[in-house]
Amino acid sequence: MPVSPSDLLSLQATLLFIKIAILTILILYAIFALLIVRQVDLMSKTLITPVSQVVKAI
Amino acid sequence: MFPSYIENPSNICFEGQDQDETILLLLRAHPITNLKWIIPAVLIFLFPFFIPTVLVNLEVDGLLNLPSTYLIIFIVINYLLVLVISFEGFLYWYFNVYIVTSKNLVDVDFHSILFKNIDLAPIKNVEDTSSSMGGILKSIFNYGDVFVQTAGAVKSIDFLSVPNPHRVSDFILDQTHKLGGT
């Protein structure tokens, strides 16, 4: 079945929407990762155990 | 590997510990309490295996015709989510500890990201302790809550979901008696 121009436009719009959603999620993840690094640092300073260093390294 | 009830732990110290202060008991929530994040993490981990069947059954399998790059990215995001849930769950469990030292009771809480709360009460100020254990899981796995009333600014310190709550309660009171408290 031939693809009509409106179907193609709809598909491209959907793909663009998905791309923007993926980029937003990845940006949020990057911010969250920074917060986690800070949090692990705070936790490792509060309770010092051999595992703290491993968690910090991860 | 990660015990939740440790008497006289070695190689462990905490922020603000004095030179002459020794840790007598280190507690964290019973490992079974981790099920609340392990179950969602496992379900999300298995999600990509079931979603194609579900989409085909619901007759919305058009989503499966997306370019393979998109599908791979969905799977990567899915497993990043699993990683976040697992790591966060472990961190909260591992670092939320209750410590009985030769001088103080210490309750270290991390309520959310970047929020830390440390309750400290001199062990000689302990007035009374109580422990409670109720519910199916708590009875089976022998864990519960210990409530410690103190005479200081911190009115009470609660040790939640710790293993052997009656033993912990008795241990704290014994230490108080040794130091000549109530």
mmCIF file of C-alpha atoms in Angstrom:
data_model
loop_
_atom_site.group_PDB
_atom_site.id
_atom_site.type_symbol
_atom_site.label_atom_id
_atom_site.label_comp_id
_atom_site.label_asym_id
_atom_site.label_seq_id
_atom_site.Cartn_x
_atom_site.Cartn_y
_atom_site.Cartn_z
ATOM 1 C CA MET A 1 0.000 0.000 0.000
ATOM 2 C CA PRO A 2 1.501 3.416 -0.959
ATOM 3 C CA VAL A 3 2.267 5.780 1.918
ATOM 4 C CA SER A 4 0.354 9.055 1.697
ATOM 5 C CA PRO A 5 2.135 12.388 2.449
ATOM 6 C CA SER A 6 -0.074 12.938 5.519
ATOM 7 C CA ASP A 7 0.944 9.524 6.951
ATOM 8 C CA LEU A 8 4.613 10.360 6.362
ATOM 9 C CA LEU A 9 4.189 13.733 8.086
ATOM 10 C CA SER A 10 2.453 12.061 11.012
ATOM 11 C CA LEU A 11 5.256 9.494 11.304
ATOM 12 C CA GLN A 12 7.917 12.209 11.213
ATOM 13 C CA ALA A 13 6.063 14.223 13.853
ATOM 14 C CA THR A 14 5.852 11.131 16.081
ATOM 15 C CA LEU A 15 9.556 10.403 15.647
ATOM 16 C CA LEU A 16 10.411 14.034 16.433
ATOM 17 C CA PHE A 17 8.252 13.875 19.550
ATOM 18 C CA ILE A 18 9.985 10.650 20.636
ATOM 19 C CA LYS A 19 13.420 12.185 20.002
ATOM 20 C CA ILE A 20 12.571 15.220 22.156
ATOM 21 C CA ALA A 21 11.184 12.954 24.895
ATOM 22 C CA ILE A 22 14.346 10.801 24.867
ATOM 23 C CA LEU A 23 16.600 13.869 25.033
ATOM 24 C CA THR A 24 14.561 15.289 27.940
ATOM 25 C CA ILE A 25 14.808 11.983 29.818
ATOM 26 C CA LEU A 26 18.574 11.810 29.253
ATOM 27 C CA ILE A 27 19.065 15.408 30.442
ATOM 28 C CA LEU A 28 17.019 14.680 33.572
ATOM 29 C CA TYR A 29 19.061 11.514 34.097
ATOM 30 C CA ALA A 30 22.311 13.501 33.848
ATOM 31 C CA ILE A 31 21.071 15.977 36.483
ATOM 32 C CA PHE A 32 19.939 13.101 38.682
ATOM 33 C CA ALA A 33 23.332 11.390 38.278
ATOM 34 C CA LEU A 34 25.084 14.539 39.507
ATOM 35 C CA LEU A 35 22.789 14.647 42.541
ATOM 36 C CA ILE A 36 23.506 10.983 43.237
ATOM 37 C CA VAL A 37 27.261 11.627 43.130
ATOM 38 C CA ARG A 38 26.803 14.427 45.671
ATOM 39 C CA GLN A 39 24.568 12.254 47.814
ATOM 40 C CA VAL A 40 26.994 9.313 47.819
ATOM 41 C CA ASP A 41 29.767 11.708 48.835
ATOM 42 C CA LEU A 42 27.632 13.005 51.715
ATOM 43 C CA MET A 43 26.689 9.494 52.827
ATOM 44 C CA SER A 44 30.263 8.199 52.632
ATOM 45 C CA LYS A 45 31.445 11.056 54.846
ATOM 46 C CA THR A 46 28.698 10.362 57.385
ATOM 47 C CA LEU A 47 29.239 6.619 57.730
ATOM 48 C CA ILE A 48 32.750 5.481 56.956
ATOM 49 C CA THR A 49 32.918 1.774 56.131
ATOM 50 C CA PRO A 50 34.977 -0.296 53.666
ATOM 51 C CA VAL A 51 31.857 -0.467 51.443
ATOM 52 C CA SER A 52 31.563 3.354 51.369
ATOM 53 C CA GLN A 53 34.703 3.589 49.259
ATOM 54 C CA VAL A 54 33.394 0.956 46.817
ATOM 55 C CA VAL A 55 30.044 2.761 46.499
ATOM 56 C CA LYS A 56 31.883 6.041 45.953
ATOM 57 C CA ALA A 57 33.995 4.428 43.230
ATOM 58 C CA ILE A 58 30.857 3.104 41.478
ATOM 59 C CA MET B 1 27.763 -9.585 53.233
ATOM 60 C CA PHE B 2 25.675 -6.630 54.399
ATOM 61 C CA PRO B 3 24.449 -7.528 57.877
ATOM 62 C CA SER B 4 21.829 -5.388 59.556
ATOM 63 C CA TYR B 5 22.757 -6.267 63.152
ATOM 64 C CA ILE B 6 26.437 -5.946 64.048
ATOM 65 C CA GLU B 7 27.796 -6.027 67.577
ATOM 66 C CA ASN B 8 31.177 -4.327 68.117
ATOM 67 C CA PRO B 9 31.782 -3.626 64.421
ATOM 68 C CA SER B 10 35.337 -3.064 63.304
ATOM 69 C CA ASN B 11 36.440 -0.766 60.452
ATOM 70 C CA ILE B 12 33.332 1.391 60.865
ATOM 71 C CA CYS B 13 33.175 4.929 62.153
ATOM 72 C CA PHE B 14 30.802 7.848 61.765
ATOM 73 C CA GLU B 15 30.942 11.600 61.429
ATOM 74 C CA GLY B 16 31.454 13.219 64.828
ATOM 75 C CA GLN B 17 32.702 10.117 66.617
ATOM 76 C CA ASP B 18 35.013 10.899 69.563
ATOM 77 C CA GLN B 19 38.433 9.284 69.978
ATOM 78 C CA ASP B 20 37.357 7.463 73.129
ATOM 79 C CA GLU B 21 33.933 6.512 71.785
ATOM 80 C CA THR B 22 33.445 2.944 70.562
ATOM 81 C CA ILE B 23 30.584 1.572 68.515
ATOM 82 C CA LEU B 24 28.839 -1.187 70.428
ATOM 83 C CA LEU B 25 25.981 -1.896 68.073
ATOM 84 C CA LEU B 26 25.267 -0.918 64.491
ATOM 85 C CA LEU B 27 21.791 -1.490 63.114
ATOM 86 C CA ARG B 28 20.003 -0.902 59.868
ATOM 87 C CA ALA B 29 16.579 -1.963 58.657
ATOM 88 C CA HIS B 30 16.104 -5.696 58.154
ATOM 89 C CA PRO B 31 17.168 -6.766 54.602
ATOM 90 C CA ILE B 32 13.632 -8.011 53.894
ATOM 91 C CA THR B 33 12.460 -4.362 53.914
ATOM 92 C CA ASN B 34 14.397 -3.979 50.650
ATOM 93 C CA LEU B 35 11.637 -5.901 48.884
ATOM 94 C CA LYS B 36 9.764 -2.613 48.428
ATOM 95 C CA TRP B 37 12.344 -1.531 45.823
ATOM 96 C CA ILE B 38 13.552 -4.959 44.669
ATOM 97 C CA ILE B 39 10.099 -6.027 43.405
ATOM 98 C CA PRO B 40 9.539 -2.895 41.225
ATOM 99 C CA ALA B 41 13.129 -3.150 39.942
ATOM 100 C CA VAL B 42 12.622 -6.795 38.903
ATOM 101 C CA LEU B 43 9.281 -5.975 37.238
ATOM 102 C CA ILE B 44 10.816 -3.086 35.281
ATOM 103 C CA PHE B 45 13.774 -5.325 34.381
ATOM 104 C CA LEU B 46 11.365 -7.893 32.888
ATOM 105 C CA PHE B 47 9.235 -5.220 31.185
ATOM 106 C CA PRO B 48 10.972 -5.358 27.746
ATOM 107 C CA PHE B 49 10.458 -9.136 27.581
ATOM 108 C CA PHE B 50 6.675 -8.879 27.951
ATOM 109 C CA ILE B 51 5.846 -5.617 26.192
ATOM 110 C CA PRO B 52 5.936 -7.002 22.583
ATOM 111 C CA THR B 53 3.423 -9.742 23.482
ATOM 112 C CA VAL B 54 1.181 -7.241 25.274
ATOM 113 C CA LEU B 55 1.283 -4.796 22.325
ATOM 114 C CA VAL B 56 0.454 -7.564 19.841
ATOM 115 C CA ASN B 57 -2.451 -8.754 22.003
ATOM 116 C CA LEU B 58 -3.778 -5.190 22.302
ATOM 117 C CA GLU B 59 -3.379 -4.800 18.533
ATOM 118 C CA VAL B 60 -1.208 -1.689 18.919
ATOM 119 C CA ASP B 61 1.884 -3.377 17.546
ATOM 120 C CA GLY B 62 2.586 -0.362 15.296
ATOM 121 C CA LEU B 63 4.974 0.801 18.004
ATOM 122 C CA LEU B 64 7.147 -2.249 17.293
ATOM 123 C CA ASN B 65 7.648 -0.964 13.735
ATOM 124 C CA LEU B 66 9.687 2.007 14.988
ATOM 125 C CA PRO B 67 13.321 2.123 13.788
ATOM 126 C CA SER B 68 15.530 -0.277 15.740
ATOM 127 C CA THR B 69 17.615 2.625 17.126
ATOM 128 C CA TYR B 70 14.544 3.925 18.960
ATOM 129 C CA LEU B 71 13.753 0.507 20.385
ATOM 130 C CA ILE B 72 17.340 0.137 21.619
ATOM 131 C CA ILE B 73 17.137 3.559 23.274
ATOM 132 C CA PHE B 74 13.861 2.570 24.994
ATOM 133 C CA ILE B 75 15.566 -0.535 26.332
ATOM 134 C CA VAL B 76 18.605 1.465 27.502
ATOM 135 C CA ILE B 77 16.336 3.973 29.298
ATOM 136 C CA ASN B 78 14.436 1.071 30.866
ATOM 137 C CA TYR B 79 17.623 -0.434 32.284
ATOM 138 C CA LEU B 80 18.885 2.972 33.427
ATOM 139 C CA LEU B 81 15.664 3.197 35.421
ATOM 140 C CA VAL B 82 16.342 -0.234 36.939
ATOM 141 C CA LEU B 83 19.852 0.920 37.837
ATOM 142 C CA VAL B 84 18.568 4.114 39.467
ATOM 143 C CA ILE B 85 15.915 2.293 41.518
ATOM 144 C CA SER B 86 18.370 -0.394 42.650
ATOM 145 C CA PHE B 87 21.226 1.971 43.497
ATOM 146 C CA GLU B 88 18.995 4.442 45.326
ATOM 147 C CA GLY B 89 17.271 1.651 47.249
ATOM 148 C CA PHE B 90 20.585 0.158 48.294
ATOM 149 C CA LEU B 91 22.033 3.542 49.296
ATOM 150 C CA TYR B 92 19.058 4.426 51.490
ATOM 151 C CA TRP B 93 19.107 1.027 53.141
ATOM 152 C CA TYR B 94 22.859 0.884 53.663
ATOM 153 C CA PHE B 95 23.411 4.414 54.975
ATOM 154 C CA ASN B 96 20.286 4.822 57.130
ATOM 155 C CA VAL B 97 21.796 3.399 60.289
ATOM 156 C CA TYR B 98 21.183 3.345 64.010
ATOM 157 C CA ILE B 99 24.268 3.275 66.178
ATOM 158 C CA VAL B 100 24.679 2.569 69.876
ATOM 159 C CA THR B 101 28.059 3.768 71.084
ATOM 160 C CA SER B 102 29.639 3.740 74.513
ATOM 161 C CA LYS B 103 28.373 7.329 74.936
ATOM 162 C CA ASN B 104 25.480 8.042 72.593
ATOM 163 C CA LEU B 105 22.593 6.789 70.562
ATOM 164 C CA VAL B 106 22.909 7.957 66.973
ATOM 165 C CA ASP B 107 20.147 7.882 64.382
ATOM 166 C CA VAL B 108 21.365 8.730 60.872
ATOM 167 C CA ASP B 109 18.553 9.408 58.405
ATOM 168 C CA PHE B 110 18.677 10.325 54.752
ATOM 169 C CA HIS B 111 15.062 11.163 53.972
ATOM 170 C CA SER B 112 15.549 12.169 50.374
ATOM 171 C CA ILE B 113 18.284 13.278 48.040
ATOM 172 C CA LEU B 114 20.610 15.717 49.804
ATOM 173 C CA PHE B 115 18.640 15.748 53.063
ATOM 174 C CA LYS B 116 20.463 14.411 56.059
ATOM 175 C CA ASN B 117 19.240 14.238 59.636
ATOM 176 C CA ILE B 118 21.307 12.999 62.561
ATOM 177 C CA ASP B 119 19.708 12.559 65.977
ATOM 178 C CA LEU B 120 22.125 12.190 68.844
ATOM 179 C CA ALA B 121 21.207 11.429 72.431
ATOM 180 C CA PRO B 122 23.557 10.684 75.317
ATOM 181 C CA ILE B 123 22.990 7.114 76.423
ATOM 182 C CA LYS B 124 22.919 8.187 80.075
ATOM 183 C CA ASN B 125 19.807 10.274 79.295
ATOM 184 C CA VAL B 126 17.786 7.259 78.214
ATOM 185 C CA GLU B 127 14.687 6.999 80.367
ATOM 186 C CA ASP B 128 13.005 3.956 78.965
ATOM 187 C CA THR B 129 12.903 1.785 75.914
ATOM 188 C CA SER B 130 10.144 -0.180 74.263
ATOM 189 C CA SER B 131 10.003 -2.512 71.327
ATOM 190 C CA SER B 132 7.190 -3.620 69.105
ATOM 191 C CA MET B 133 6.864 -6.323 66.519
ATOM 192 C CA GLY B 134 3.601 -6.852 64.668
ATOM 193 C CA GLY B 135 2.548 -8.188 61.307
ATOM 194 C CA ILE B 136 3.224 -11.302 59.305
ATOM 195 C CA LEU B 137 6.599 -10.358 57.823
ATOM 196 C CA LYS B 138 7.879 -8.904 61.102
ATOM 197 C CA SER B 139 6.929 -12.041 63.015
ATOM 198 C CA ILE B 140 8.434 -14.380 60.440
ATOM 199 C CA PHE B 141 11.706 -12.495 60.038
ATOM 200 C CA ASN B 142 11.955 -11.272 63.654
ATOM 201 C CA TYR B 143 12.249 -7.539 63.139
ATOM 202 C CA GLY B 144 10.394 -4.535 64.491
ATOM 203 C CA ASP B 145 10.654 -1.062 65.973
ATOM 204 C CA VAL B 146 12.483 0.115 69.081
ATOM 205 C CA PHE B 147 11.403 3.368 70.733
ATOM 206 C CA VAL B 148 13.809 5.079 73.101
ATOM 207 C CA GLN B 149 12.598 7.892 75.359
ATOM 208 C CA THR B 150 15.271 10.339 76.417
ATOM 209 C CA ALA B 151 15.415 13.251 78.817
ATOM 210 C CA GLY B 152 17.217 15.620 76.455
ATOM 211 C CA ALA B 153 16.199 17.898 73.606
ATOM 212 C CA VAL B 154 15.647 14.872 71.393
ATOM 213 C CA LYS B 155 12.575 13.444 73.092
ATOM 214 C CA SER B 156 12.666 10.084 71.425
ATOM 215 C CA ILE B 157 14.805 8.108 69.066
ATOM 216 C CA ASP B 158 13.095 5.469 66.981
ATOM 217 C CA PHE B 159 14.930 2.521 65.486
ATOM 218 C CA LEU B 160 12.583 1.339 62.750
ATOM 219 C CA SER B 161 12.406 -2.192 61.306
ATOM 220 C CA VAL B 162 15.557 -3.373 63.060
ATOM 221 C CA PRO B 163 16.302 -7.079 63.624
ATOM 222 C CA ASN B 164 15.842 -8.531 67.139
ATOM 223 C CA PRO B 165 13.988 -5.479 68.522
ATOM 224 C CA HIS B 166 13.568 -6.919 72.033
ATOM 225 C CA ARG B 167 17.282 -7.698 72.261
ATOM 226 C CA VAL B 168 18.173 -4.186 71.025
ATOM 227 C CA SER B 169 15.832 -2.610 73.551
ATOM 228 C CA ASP B 170 17.384 -4.657 76.363
ATOM 229 C CA PHE B 171 20.911 -3.905 75.116
ATOM 230 C CA ILE B 172 20.305 -0.128 75.210
ATOM 231 C CA LEU B 173 18.851 -0.289 78.695
ATOM 232 C CA ASP B 174 21.774 -2.413 79.912
ATOM 233 C CA GLN B 175 24.224 0.168 78.571
ATOM 234 C CA THR B 176 22.280 2.938 80.315
ATOM 235 C CA HIS B 177 22.457 1.071 83.621
ATOM 236 C CA LYS B 178 26.203 0.551 83.169
ATOM 237 C CA LEU B 179 26.656 4.316 82.777
ATOM 238 C CA GLY B 180 24.529 4.971 85.843
ATOM 239 C CA GLY B 181 21.521 6.322 83.966
ATOM 240 C CA THR B 182 17.851 5.763 84.761
#
